[in-house]
Short mmCIF file of C-alpha atoms and ligand atoms in Angstrom, two decimals:
data_model
loop_
_atom_site.label_atom_id
_atom_site.label_comp_id
_atom_site.label_asym_id
_atom_site.label_seq_id
_atom_site.Cartn_x
_atom_site.Cartn_y
_atom_site.Cartn_z
CA MET K 1 -39.71 12.07 -80.17
CA ALA K 2 -39.04 9.57 -77.46
CA SER K 3 -42.29 9.96 -75.59
CA ASP K 4 -45.52 11.85 -75.83
CA PHE K 5 -45.03 12.80 -72.24
CA ILE K 6 -42.65 15.46 -71.00
CA LEU K 7 -42.95 14.40 -67.36
CA GLU K 8 -44.10 11.18 -65.77
CA VAL K 9 -44.60 10.91 -62.03
CA LYS K 10 -45.23 7.48 -60.54
CA ASN K 11 -46.21 6.78 -56.98
CA LEU K 12 -44.31 9.74 -55.63
CA GLU K 13 -43.97 9.88 -51.84
CA LYS K 14 -42.48 12.30 -49.35
CA VAL K 15 -42.12 11.73 -45.66
CA PHE K 16 -40.56 14.55 -43.64
CA ARG K 17 -38.58 13.37 -40.65
CA ASP K 18 -37.24 16.68 -39.38
CA ARG K 19 -39.79 17.45 -36.71
CA ILE K 20 -39.05 16.41 -33.16
CA GLY K 21 -42.20 15.67 -31.20
CA GLN K 22 -42.92 15.02 -27.54
CA GLY K 23 -40.38 12.85 -25.72
CA GLY K 24 -37.73 13.58 -28.36
CA ARG K 25 -39.25 11.20 -30.88
CA VAL K 26 -38.81 12.01 -34.55
CA GLU K 27 -42.23 12.65 -35.96
CA GLU K 28 -43.11 11.49 -39.45
CA ASP K 29 -45.03 13.97 -41.59
CA VAL K 30 -46.37 12.31 -44.71
CA ALA K 31 -46.70 15.24 -47.13
CA VAL K 32 -47.18 13.34 -50.36
CA LYS K 33 -48.45 9.76 -50.63
CA GLY K 34 -48.49 7.86 -53.89
CA VAL K 35 -48.98 10.67 -56.38
CA SER K 36 -48.96 9.71 -60.05
CA PHE K 37 -49.62 11.81 -63.13
CA GLN K 38 -48.25 12.46 -66.59
CA ILE K 39 -47.91 15.69 -68.46
CA GLN K 40 -48.07 15.68 -72.26
CA ARG K 41 -45.82 17.84 -74.39
CA GLY K 42 -47.38 21.24 -74.86
CA GLU K 43 -49.95 20.54 -72.21
CA CYS K 44 -50.95 22.64 -69.27
CA PHE K 45 -51.41 20.38 -66.32
CA GLY K 46 -53.00 21.84 -63.22
CA LEU K 47 -52.61 20.74 -59.62
CA ILE K 48 -55.12 22.16 -57.20
CA GLY K 49 -55.79 21.64 -53.56
CA GLU K 50 -56.06 23.47 -50.29
CA SER K 51 -53.15 24.85 -48.33
CA GLY K 52 -51.00 22.03 -46.91
CA SER K 53 -52.24 19.39 -49.36
CA GLY K 54 -48.67 18.76 -50.63
CA LYS K 55 -48.66 20.77 -53.88
CA SER K 56 -45.38 22.59 -53.31
CA THR K 57 -43.75 19.43 -52.00
CA THR K 58 -44.77 17.61 -55.18
CA ALA K 59 -43.47 20.53 -57.30
CA TYR K 60 -40.12 20.60 -55.50
CA MET K 61 -39.67 16.87 -56.00
CA ALA K 62 -40.58 17.15 -59.68
CA ALA K 63 -38.07 19.97 -59.97
CA GLY K 64 -35.33 17.85 -58.38
CA LEU K 65 -34.97 20.23 -55.44
CA LEU K 66 -36.27 17.76 -52.90
CA LYS K 67 -35.36 14.08 -52.65
CA PRO K 68 -38.47 11.87 -52.89
CA SER K 69 -38.93 9.24 -50.17
CA GLY K 70 -40.26 6.89 -52.82
CA GLY K 71 -41.60 6.60 -56.33
CA GLU K 72 -40.35 7.48 -59.75
CA LEU K 73 -39.81 10.61 -61.77
CA LEU K 74 -39.19 10.52 -65.51
CA PHE K 75 -38.37 13.74 -67.33
CA HIS K 76 -38.26 13.33 -71.09
CA GLY K 77 -36.62 16.62 -71.81
CA THR K 78 -33.39 18.57 -71.37
CA TYR K 79 -34.29 21.49 -69.21
CA MET K 80 -36.94 22.18 -66.65
CA GLN K 81 -37.49 25.42 -64.79
CA MET K 82 -39.58 26.60 -61.88
CA VAL K 83 -41.27 29.79 -60.87
CA PHE K 84 -41.80 30.03 -57.13
CA GLN K 85 -44.62 30.79 -54.78
CA ASP K 86 -43.07 33.92 -53.21
CA PRO K 87 -41.66 36.18 -55.96
CA MET K 88 -39.99 38.57 -53.50
CA LYS K 89 -37.77 35.77 -52.25
CA ALA K 90 -36.93 34.32 -55.64
CA LEU K 91 -34.39 37.03 -56.56
CA ASN K 92 -31.14 37.45 -54.77
CA PRO K 93 -31.59 40.84 -53.05
CA ARG K 94 -27.91 41.68 -53.31
CA ARG K 95 -27.44 40.97 -57.01
CA ARG K 96 -28.61 43.07 -59.87
CA VAL K 97 -31.77 42.04 -61.66
CA LEU K 98 -29.88 41.37 -64.90
CA ASP K 99 -27.39 39.12 -63.07
CA ASN K 100 -30.29 37.32 -61.46
CA ILE K 101 -31.87 36.72 -64.85
CA CYS K 102 -28.61 35.72 -66.51
CA GLU K 103 -28.37 32.80 -64.06
CA GLY K 104 -30.74 30.94 -66.38
CA LEU K 105 -27.82 30.35 -68.75
CA ILE K 106 -24.63 31.35 -67.00
CA TYR K 107 -23.91 28.00 -65.38
CA ARG K 108 -24.42 26.02 -68.56
CA ARG K 109 -21.05 26.71 -70.19
CA ASP K 110 -22.29 25.89 -73.65
CA GLY K 111 -19.99 28.29 -75.44
CA ARG K 112 -22.23 31.35 -75.08
CA SER K 113 -20.24 34.41 -74.11
CA LYS K 114 -21.28 36.64 -71.19
CA ALA K 115 -22.28 39.33 -73.70
CA GLU K 116 -24.49 36.92 -75.65
CA ILE K 117 -26.17 35.81 -72.44
CA ARG K 118 -26.80 39.43 -71.45
CA GLU K 119 -28.30 40.14 -74.84
CA GLU K 120 -30.58 37.11 -74.54
CA ALA K 121 -31.49 38.21 -71.01
CA PHE K 122 -32.59 41.58 -72.35
CA LYS K 123 -34.70 39.83 -74.95
CA ALA K 124 -36.25 37.71 -72.22
CA MET K 125 -37.02 40.91 -70.33
CA ASP K 126 -38.77 42.23 -73.39
CA LEU K 127 -40.70 39.00 -73.71
CA VAL K 128 -41.99 39.17 -70.14
CA GLN K 129 -42.57 42.93 -70.51
CA LEU K 130 -40.15 43.92 -67.81
CA ASP K 131 -38.67 47.31 -68.74
CA ARG K 132 -34.97 47.07 -69.60
CA GLY K 133 -34.43 49.97 -67.22
CA TYR K 134 -34.84 47.56 -64.30
CA ALA K 135 -31.74 45.59 -65.32
CA ASP K 136 -29.37 47.48 -63.06
CA ARG K 137 -31.59 47.56 -60.01
CA PHE K 138 -31.05 45.20 -57.15
CA GLY K 139 -33.34 42.28 -56.52
CA ARG K 140 -34.73 43.93 -53.39
CA GLU K 141 -35.77 47.06 -55.29
CA LEU K 142 -38.58 45.47 -57.33
CA SER K 143 -42.28 45.09 -56.58
CA GLY K 144 -43.86 41.68 -56.35
CA GLY K 145 -45.18 41.67 -59.90
CA GLU K 146 -41.86 42.91 -61.28
CA CYS K 147 -40.01 40.24 -59.30
CA GLN K 148 -42.29 37.61 -60.78
CA ARG K 149 -41.66 38.86 -64.31
CA ALA K 150 -37.90 38.76 -63.63
CA THR K 151 -38.05 35.20 -62.31
CA ILE K 152 -40.11 34.17 -65.34
CA ALA K 153 -37.49 35.81 -67.56
CA ARG K 154 -34.76 33.82 -65.80
CA ALA K 155 -36.74 30.65 -66.25
CA ILE K 156 -37.41 31.09 -69.97
CA LEU K 157 -33.82 32.18 -70.60
CA ALA K 158 -32.90 28.55 -69.85
CA HIS K 159 -35.12 27.38 -72.75
CA PRO K 160 -37.00 24.87 -70.65
CA GLU K 161 -39.47 22.39 -72.11
CA LEU K 162 -41.40 22.28 -68.87
CA LEU K 163 -42.12 25.20 -66.59
CA ILE K 164 -43.32 24.43 -63.07
CA CYS K 165 -45.39 27.29 -61.69
CA ASP K 166 -46.01 27.04 -57.94
CA GLU K 167 -48.88 29.45 -57.10
CA VAL K 168 -47.17 32.12 -59.11
CA THR K 169 -49.98 34.56 -58.59
CA SER K 170 -51.13 34.03 -55.04
CA ALA K 171 -48.73 36.66 -53.63
CA LEU K 172 -49.86 39.27 -56.16
CA ASP K 173 -52.90 41.51 -56.37
CA VAL K 174 -55.70 40.72 -58.78
CA SER K 175 -54.82 42.99 -61.67
CA VAL K 176 -51.19 41.87 -61.64
CA GLN K 177 -52.39 38.26 -61.44
CA ALA K 178 -54.24 38.70 -64.69
CA GLN K 179 -51.20 40.20 -66.38
CA ILE K 180 -48.96 37.32 -65.26
CA ILE K 181 -51.46 34.74 -66.44
CA SER K 182 -51.79 36.32 -69.86
CA LEU K 183 -47.98 36.47 -70.00
CA LEU K 184 -47.84 32.69 -69.27
CA GLU K 185 -50.44 32.07 -72.00
CA ASP K 186 -48.39 34.14 -74.39
CA LEU K 187 -45.18 32.23 -73.58
CA LYS K 188 -46.98 28.97 -74.07
CA ASN K 189 -47.90 29.90 -77.61
CA LYS K 190 -44.59 31.52 -78.49
CA LEU K 191 -42.26 28.95 -76.95
CA GLY K 192 -44.35 25.79 -76.93
CA LEU K 193 -43.91 25.31 -73.20
CA SER K 194 -45.53 22.63 -71.13
CA TYR K 195 -46.71 23.64 -67.67
CA LEU K 196 -47.17 22.08 -64.32
CA PHE K 197 -49.43 24.75 -62.95
CA ILE K 198 -50.09 24.74 -59.24
CA SER K 199 -52.85 26.77 -57.70
CA HIS K 200 -55.65 26.76 -55.22
CA ASP K 201 -57.71 29.03 -57.43
CA ILE K 202 -60.21 26.99 -59.42
CA ALA K 203 -61.22 29.82 -61.74
CA LEU K 204 -57.60 30.36 -62.67
CA VAL K 205 -57.00 26.68 -63.32
CA ASP K 206 -60.24 26.53 -65.35
CA SER K 207 -59.04 29.29 -67.65
CA PHE K 208 -55.47 28.07 -67.95
CA CYS K 209 -55.22 24.27 -67.72
CA ASP K 210 -56.15 21.48 -70.11
CA ARG K 211 -56.20 18.83 -67.44
CA VAL K 212 -56.18 19.05 -63.69
CA ALA K 213 -55.54 16.85 -60.67
CA VAL K 214 -57.13 17.56 -57.32
CA MET K 215 -54.92 16.98 -54.30
CA TYR K 216 -56.19 16.41 -50.79
CA GLN K 217 -54.02 15.49 -47.82
CA GLY K 218 -51.12 14.38 -49.96
CA LYS K 219 -53.12 12.28 -52.39
CA ILE K 220 -54.61 12.87 -55.78
CA VAL K 221 -58.33 12.33 -55.31
CA GLU K 222 -59.46 13.11 -58.84
CA MET K 223 -57.91 13.81 -62.23
CA GLY K 224 -59.21 14.59 -65.69
CA LYS K 225 -60.09 17.29 -68.21
CA THR K 226 -60.55 20.54 -66.43
CA ARG K 227 -64.05 21.22 -67.68
CA ASP K 228 -65.18 17.65 -66.85
CA ILE K 229 -63.93 17.93 -63.32
CA ILE K 230 -65.50 21.30 -62.72
CA GLU K 231 -68.85 20.47 -64.31
CA ASN K 232 -69.07 16.97 -63.03
CA PRO K 233 -66.96 16.36 -59.93
CA LYS K 234 -67.07 12.78 -58.59
CA ASP K 235 -65.01 13.02 -55.44
CA ALA K 236 -66.59 14.41 -52.27
CA TYR K 237 -63.68 16.76 -51.59
CA THR K 238 -63.64 18.10 -55.13
CA LYS K 239 -67.37 18.81 -54.84
CA ARG K 240 -66.78 20.78 -51.67
CA LEU K 241 -63.87 22.66 -53.28
CA ILE K 242 -65.95 23.63 -56.32
CA GLY K 243 -69.02 24.29 -54.24
CA SER K 244 -67.12 26.73 -52.09
CA VAL K 245 -66.16 28.77 -55.13
CA LEU K 246 -69.64 28.74 -56.66
CA THR K 247 -71.23 30.01 -53.51
CA LEU K 248 -68.86 32.93 -53.39
CA MET L 1 -30.22 58.10 -45.77
CA LYS L 2 -28.16 61.20 -46.40
CA LYS L 3 -27.52 61.69 -42.71
CA VAL L 4 -26.35 58.08 -42.28
CA LYS L 5 -24.00 58.49 -45.22
CA PHE L 6 -22.57 61.74 -43.87
CA ARG L 7 -21.99 60.20 -40.47
CA ALA L 8 -20.31 57.16 -42.08
CA VAL L 9 -17.98 59.37 -44.08
CA PHE L 10 -17.18 61.44 -40.98
CA MET L 11 -16.39 58.33 -38.97
CA ILE L 12 -14.21 56.89 -41.72
CA VAL L 13 -12.21 60.12 -41.88
CA LEU L 14 -11.79 60.13 -38.07
CA VAL L 15 -10.71 56.48 -37.97
CA VAL L 16 -8.23 56.99 -40.83
CA LEU L 17 -6.73 60.07 -39.15
CA PHE L 18 -6.43 58.14 -35.92
CA LEU L 19 -4.72 55.25 -37.68
CA ILE L 20 -2.29 57.58 -39.49
CA LEU L 21 -1.48 59.30 -36.25
CA ILE L 22 -0.66 56.01 -34.58
CA PHE L 23 1.19 54.68 -37.60
CA PHE L 24 3.61 57.60 -37.59
CA GLY L 25 3.48 57.83 -33.78
CA LYS L 26 7.22 57.26 -33.30
CA GLN L 27 8.09 59.92 -35.89
CA ILE L 28 5.64 62.48 -34.52
CA ALA L 29 6.68 61.91 -30.90
CA PRO L 30 8.30 65.05 -29.46
CA ASN L 31 10.86 63.01 -27.48
CA ASP L 32 12.44 59.60 -27.81
CA PRO L 33 9.96 57.28 -26.07
CA TYR L 34 12.73 54.96 -24.90
CA VAL L 35 15.28 57.39 -23.49
CA SER L 36 14.95 57.82 -19.79
CA ASN L 37 16.02 60.98 -18.00
CA LEU L 38 16.06 60.15 -14.34
CA GLN L 39 16.53 63.76 -13.38
CA ALA L 40 13.11 64.44 -14.85
CA ALA L 41 11.34 61.41 -13.38
CA ASN L 42 7.62 61.79 -12.53
CA GLU L 43 7.56 65.38 -13.79
CA ALA L 44 4.26 67.13 -14.32
CA PRO L 45 3.18 68.13 -17.85
CA SER L 46 5.36 70.92 -19.24
CA ALA L 47 6.30 72.44 -22.55
CA GLN L 48 8.99 69.83 -23.10
CA TYR L 49 6.88 66.90 -21.81
CA PRO L 50 3.24 67.81 -22.71
CA PHE L 51 1.83 64.79 -20.83
CA GLY L 52 4.54 64.68 -18.17
CA THR L 53 7.05 61.92 -17.56
CA ASP L 54 6.88 58.47 -15.96
CA ASN L 55 8.93 57.09 -13.08
CA LEU L 56 11.92 56.56 -15.36
CA GLY L 57 11.66 60.09 -16.76
CA ARG L 58 10.38 59.03 -20.17
CA CYS L 59 8.01 61.25 -22.09
CA VAL L 60 4.43 59.95 -21.60
CA LEU L 61 3.08 61.54 -24.81
CA SER L 62 5.86 60.02 -26.89
CA ARG L 63 5.23 56.63 -25.32
CA ILE L 64 1.50 56.88 -26.00
CA LEU L 65 2.15 57.72 -29.64
CA ALA L 66 4.72 54.99 -30.04
CA GLY L 67 2.68 52.43 -28.12
CA GLY L 68 -0.47 52.86 -30.19
CA ALA L 69 0.81 50.51 -32.86
CA ALA L 70 1.12 47.60 -30.43
CA SER L 71 -2.40 48.23 -29.12
CA VAL L 72 -4.44 49.24 -32.17
CA TYR L 73 -2.66 47.65 -35.12
CA SER L 74 -2.28 44.31 -33.38
CA ALA L 75 -5.99 44.51 -32.50
CA ILE L 76 -6.84 45.13 -36.15
CA PHE L 77 -4.61 42.24 -37.20
CA ILE L 78 -6.25 39.95 -34.65
CA VAL L 79 -9.76 40.92 -35.70
CA THR L 80 -8.94 40.45 -39.41
CA ALA L 81 -7.49 37.01 -38.71
CA VAL L 82 -10.43 35.80 -36.58
CA PHE L 83 -12.91 37.33 -39.02
CA PHE L 84 -11.50 35.25 -41.87
CA THR L 85 -10.97 32.00 -40.02
CA GLY L 86 -14.22 32.25 -38.05
CA THR L 87 -16.24 33.11 -41.13
CA VAL L 88 -14.78 30.25 -43.19
CA ILE L 89 -15.30 27.75 -40.37
CA GLY L 90 -18.91 28.90 -39.97
CA LEU L 91 -19.52 28.72 -43.73
CA VAL L 92 -18.17 25.20 -43.91
CA ALA L 93 -20.12 24.07 -40.91
CA GLY L 94 -23.39 25.72 -41.93
CA TYR L 95 -23.28 24.89 -45.62
CA GLY L 96 -21.62 21.49 -45.28
CA GLY L 97 -23.92 20.31 -42.47
CA GLY L 98 -23.80 16.74 -41.21
CA TRP L 99 -20.80 15.43 -39.28
CA VAL L 100 -18.56 18.30 -40.43
CA ASP L 101 -20.95 20.72 -38.81
CA GLN L 102 -21.15 18.63 -35.63
CA VAL L 103 -17.34 18.35 -35.25
CA LEU L 104 -16.71 22.05 -35.90
CA MET L 105 -19.46 23.14 -33.55
CA LYS L 106 -18.23 20.84 -30.80
CA ILE L 107 -14.76 22.41 -31.16
CA THR L 108 -16.31 25.89 -30.97
CA MET L 109 -18.20 24.89 -27.87
CA VAL L 110 -15.03 23.69 -26.16
CA PHE L 111 -13.48 27.11 -26.74
CA GLN L 112 -16.61 28.87 -25.58
CA ALA L 113 -16.88 26.82 -22.42
CA PHE L 114 -14.36 29.17 -20.74
CA PRO L 115 -15.14 32.78 -20.08
CA GLY L 116 -13.37 34.55 -22.93
CA PHE L 117 -10.68 36.55 -21.14
CA ILE L 118 -9.86 33.71 -18.72
CA LEU L 119 -9.17 31.53 -21.75
CA ALA L 120 -6.83 34.17 -23.21
CA VAL L 121 -5.02 34.59 -19.91
CA ALA L 122 -4.61 30.81 -19.56
CA ILE L 123 -3.23 30.41 -23.08
CA ALA L 124 -0.95 33.44 -22.78
CA GLY L 125 0.29 32.08 -19.46
CA MET L 126 1.04 28.74 -21.07
CA LEU L 127 2.79 30.25 -24.09
CA GLY L 128 4.70 32.81 -22.04
CA PRO L 129 4.63 36.59 -22.23
CA GLY L 130 5.23 38.55 -25.42
CA LEU L 131 3.23 40.33 -28.11
CA GLU L 132 2.98 37.35 -30.50
CA ASN L 133 1.80 34.97 -27.78
CA ALA L 134 -0.71 37.56 -26.57
CA MET L 135 -2.07 37.85 -30.11
CA ILE L 136 -2.37 34.05 -30.44
CA SER L 137 -4.27 33.83 -27.14
CA LEU L 138 -6.65 36.64 -28.15
CA MET L 139 -7.34 34.93 -31.48
CA ALA L 140 -8.23 31.79 -29.58
CA MET L 141 -10.61 33.90 -27.51
CA TYR L 142 -12.29 35.79 -30.38
CA TRP L 143 -12.68 33.41 -33.36
CA THR L 144 -15.64 31.45 -31.94
CA SER L 145 -18.14 34.30 -32.15
CA TYR L 146 -17.47 34.70 -35.91
CA ALA L 147 -17.77 30.97 -36.50
CA ARG L 148 -21.13 30.92 -34.70
CA LEU L 149 -22.45 34.06 -36.30
CA SER L 150 -21.50 33.06 -39.83
CA ARG L 151 -22.91 29.56 -39.33
CA SER L 152 -26.25 30.87 -38.13
CA LEU L 153 -26.39 33.37 -41.00
CA VAL L 154 -25.63 30.58 -43.51
CA LEU L 155 -28.41 28.48 -42.01
CA GLN L 156 -30.79 31.39 -42.45
CA VAL L 157 -30.07 31.93 -46.13
CA LYS L 158 -29.10 28.51 -47.43
CA ASN L 159 -32.70 27.42 -48.01
CA GLU L 160 -33.78 30.72 -49.53
CA THR L 161 -35.81 30.52 -52.70
CA TYR L 162 -33.24 32.32 -54.80
CA ILE L 163 -30.72 29.64 -53.94
CA ARG L 164 -33.15 26.96 -55.05
CA ALA L 165 -33.66 28.92 -58.25
CA ALA L 166 -29.86 29.00 -58.77
CA ILE L 167 -29.69 25.25 -58.22
CA MET L 168 -32.39 24.79 -60.86
CA CYS L 169 -30.20 26.77 -63.22
CA GLY L 170 -27.35 24.41 -62.59
CA ALA L 171 -25.24 26.39 -60.06
CA LYS L 172 -22.43 24.48 -58.45
CA LYS L 173 -21.67 24.62 -54.68
CA ARG L 174 -18.94 27.22 -55.16
CA HIS L 175 -21.31 29.46 -57.14
CA ILE L 176 -23.87 29.23 -54.42
CA LEU L 177 -21.32 29.97 -51.73
CA PHE L 178 -19.65 32.90 -53.41
CA ARG L 179 -22.49 34.50 -55.39
CA HIS L 180 -25.43 33.91 -53.14
CA ILE L 181 -24.50 33.06 -49.59
CA LEU L 182 -21.43 35.20 -48.97
CA PRO L 183 -22.82 38.48 -50.32
CA ASN L 184 -25.89 38.03 -48.13
CA ILE L 185 -24.06 37.32 -44.88
CA ILE L 186 -20.87 39.39 -45.12
CA LEU L 187 -22.23 42.76 -43.91
CA PRO L 188 -23.39 41.64 -40.48
CA LEU L 189 -20.07 39.87 -39.98
CA MET L 190 -18.16 42.98 -40.94
CA THR L 191 -20.23 45.07 -38.59
CA ALA L 192 -19.35 42.65 -35.78
CA ALA L 193 -15.67 42.85 -36.74
CA VAL L 194 -15.47 46.64 -36.64
CA SER L 195 -17.12 46.79 -33.25
CA ASP L 196 -14.87 44.03 -32.02
CA ILE L 197 -11.69 46.07 -32.60
CA SER L 198 -12.33 48.07 -29.45
CA ASN L 199 -12.94 44.90 -27.42
CA VAL L 200 -9.65 43.47 -28.59
CA VAL L 201 -7.80 46.70 -27.86
CA LEU L 202 -9.10 46.46 -24.31
CA SER L 203 -8.28 42.76 -23.99
CA MET L 204 -4.77 43.38 -25.31
CA ALA L 205 -4.28 46.18 -22.82
CA GLY L 206 -5.59 43.81 -20.16
CA LEU L 207 -3.07 41.12 -20.99
CA SER L 208 -0.25 43.63 -20.96
CA PHE L 209 -1.49 45.03 -17.68
CA LEU L 210 -1.27 41.53 -16.21
CA GLY L 211 2.25 41.20 -17.56
CA LEU L 212 1.24 38.63 -20.20
CA GLY L 213 1.42 40.85 -23.24
CA VAL L 214 3.92 43.34 -24.45
CA GLN L 215 7.05 43.42 -22.25
CA ALA L 216 8.94 46.37 -20.85
CA PRO L 217 10.61 48.52 -21.99
CA GLN L 218 8.42 48.49 -25.12
CA ALA L 219 5.66 51.07 -25.00
CA GLU L 220 2.08 49.80 -24.85
CA TRP L 221 -0.93 51.43 -23.29
CA GLY L 222 -1.92 48.61 -20.98
CA LEU L 223 1.61 48.20 -19.79
CA MET L 224 1.96 51.95 -19.19
CA ILE L 225 -1.20 51.93 -17.07
CA SER L 226 0.15 49.00 -15.12
CA ASN L 227 3.52 50.71 -14.43
CA GLY L 228 1.88 54.04 -13.64
CA ARG L 229 -0.26 52.45 -10.94
CA GLN L 230 2.50 52.54 -8.32
CA PHE L 231 2.95 56.29 -8.78
CA LEU L 232 -0.70 57.21 -8.93
CA GLN L 233 -0.27 59.62 -5.98
CA THR L 234 2.83 61.39 -7.23
CA ALA L 235 2.49 61.19 -11.00
CA PRO L 236 -1.17 60.64 -11.96
CA TRP L 237 -0.51 61.80 -15.56
CA ALA L 238 1.47 58.61 -16.19
CA ILE L 239 -1.76 56.65 -15.76
CA ILE L 240 -4.41 59.20 -16.82
CA PHE L 241 -3.14 59.88 -20.32
CA PRO L 242 -2.58 56.24 -21.46
CA SER L 243 -6.05 55.47 -20.06
CA ALA L 244 -7.46 58.36 -22.03
CA ALA L 245 -5.78 57.07 -25.20
CA LEU L 246 -7.30 53.65 -24.61
CA PHE L 247 -10.70 55.23 -23.89
CA VAL L 248 -10.56 57.31 -27.09
CA SER L 249 -9.70 54.40 -29.31
CA VAL L 250 -12.39 52.19 -27.73
CA VAL L 251 -15.04 54.85 -28.17
CA LEU L 252 -13.89 55.58 -31.71
CA PHE L 253 -14.07 51.98 -32.91
CA ASN L 254 -17.35 51.44 -31.13
CA LEU L 255 -18.87 54.39 -32.89
CA ALA L 256 -17.40 53.23 -36.17
CA GLY L 257 -19.04 49.83 -35.59
CA ASP L 258 -22.41 51.53 -34.95
CA CYS L 259 -21.96 53.53 -38.14
CA VAL L 260 -21.29 50.48 -40.23
CA ARG L 261 -24.32 48.79 -38.70
CA ASP L 262 -26.55 51.75 -39.50
CA ALA L 263 -25.26 51.95 -43.04
CA VAL L 264 -25.88 48.22 -43.48
CA ASN L 265 -29.41 48.40 -42.07
CA ASP L 266 -30.14 51.40 -44.22
CA GLY L 267 -29.16 49.74 -47.47
CA GLY L 268 -30.18 46.26 -46.41
CA GLY L 269 -33.75 46.19 -47.60
CA ARG L 270 -35.62 43.02 -47.02
N1 ATP G 301 -39.64 20.75 -44.31
C1 ATP G 301 -40.81 20.23 -43.90
N2 ATP G 301 -40.82 19.49 -42.74
C2 ATP G 301 -41.93 18.99 -42.25
N3 ATP G 301 -43.12 19.11 -42.85
C3 ATP G 301 -43.20 19.79 -44.00
C4 ATP G 301 -42.04 20.40 -44.57
N4 ATP G 301 -42.42 21.03 -45.71
C5 ATP G 301 -43.74 20.82 -45.82
N5 ATP G 301 -44.20 20.11 -44.81
C6 ATP G 301 -45.57 19.67 -44.61
O1 ATP G 301 -46.03 19.05 -45.76
C7 ATP G 301 -47.39 19.37 -46.04
C8 ATP G 301 -47.52 19.85 -47.45
O2 ATP G 301 -46.86 21.11 -47.60
P1 ATP G 301 -46.84 21.86 -48.96
O3 ATP G 301 -45.95 23.06 -48.82
O4 ATP G 301 -46.49 20.92 -50.05
O5 ATP G 301 -48.35 22.35 -49.14
P2 ATP G 301 -49.02 23.22 -50.28
O6 ATP G 301 -50.11 22.38 -50.87
O7 ATP G 301 -47.99 23.76 -51.18
O8 ATP G 301 -49.68 24.41 -49.47
P3 ATP G 301 -49.79 25.96 -49.78
O9 ATP G 301 -51.02 26.12 -50.65
O10 ATP G 301 -50.00 26.62 -48.46
O11 ATP G 301 -48.53 26.36 -50.47
C9 ATP G 301 -47.79 20.38 -44.99
O12 ATP G 301 -48.56 19.74 -44.04
C10 ATP G 301 -46.51 20.86 -44.40
O13 ATP G 301 -46.65 21.15 -43.05
MG1 MG G 302 -47.27 25.66 -51.68
#
């Protein structure tokens, strides 16, 4: 094993320059400034913070979907996958669910036949407890929770070592949330996945993550074992964040 | 849902019947559309000439049937051609982005700077009269809307989450274009194309009316209306019936376009 870490992020930065402000000047939006963390193999690493704190931007950069403005990303694995914030938009509405799921392997051209990939896709559907009967439906014909199961099936079909989960439950209702979380727990044990788990729900992170980083305005303000952070927050923002949950 | 489907099937049957009628127009025609019988010039509708005759004594019904091909089939050909070229140009511009997009959109803007029909008249005037030249000038007039529509549709979908997911799975550009972008933008483009057939039929008739399209003695609806004008008082049927044919085809293709749109919206989902 080359490294104990599956993902290393060093001083990651993102400046958006696509907003035109007053007088036609290009405005700079600094979404992520100097974020560093490391995720160990088999670890569940949480990233929490309020809306707009730069969590998704960090996730997209880690996934290679967004070019960082600065910093370094080291992925010590072969495949990485991502489950997205809005499940309804993560499946192509005009392709069948099975075709959507098969995408996890179809582009790899590693000698697997179409039939083998389909068979594996069905097994992945079993694993995420999505009834095989949904295979021939179209992406637009699933509910949010079913969509999320299908996207998780697509992700695990690719046999990733790291799964990035960007607020995978925030668009779902509470009972479905719990099902998805227990599914992710299950997959962790069965497949030995590592997670970058993004959320703004402290209770969820508390139950799911080994370590957590707290993001505020594009920076990591505090990082450590989840229990330590929750029981003994040092940073003022973290205290407020945890306090707001406790008073609820 | 069921009603929409029924209407769609009904419209398809109507359109197909109409197209067959026009395709075999020359064979179905009761008289030879090109033989003039000056003794029977400007004759009112009769058993032998159901829609009367024109100033040269040619059967109006036969000329309408024979002339449909030049009007309707050339319109369908034009729309197919601009649908493909416009869609491809829009795809390349929207998906490619950067300077490619800028150049293509500047070219589109140059074409759109002129009011559509004026541009067609100018180009047809430059190229000289004739069916082929009229078709070229109408293509120049109509391709831009498809380029713009397909570009804007591409821009709408190209940052969709499912495309990001496909990229994460290792999809190449061609996969993204053909499996994800095209299937999600093709229906609105097709709807626009079907509705455009009637516009092109009218524009083609307009060019012929102005003497820039099909040339005499060939039968074509616009040309027949133009010729009939001088004899409006004595032989109104020579202008009324070709106009009615034009009207029917325009209405038919407009309704077909609406049908396609409804069917698309119905099955479109989110
Ligand atoms: N394409 C973009 N152009 C300009 N600014 C952007 C862009 N994408 C994100 N931002 C900005 O970057 C900041 C961080 O956004 P991000 O989506 O990462 O937040 P988040 O923590 O995921 O929030 P949420 O919990 O609502 O998902 C926000 O202020 C947002 O406005
Ligand atoms: Mg987010």
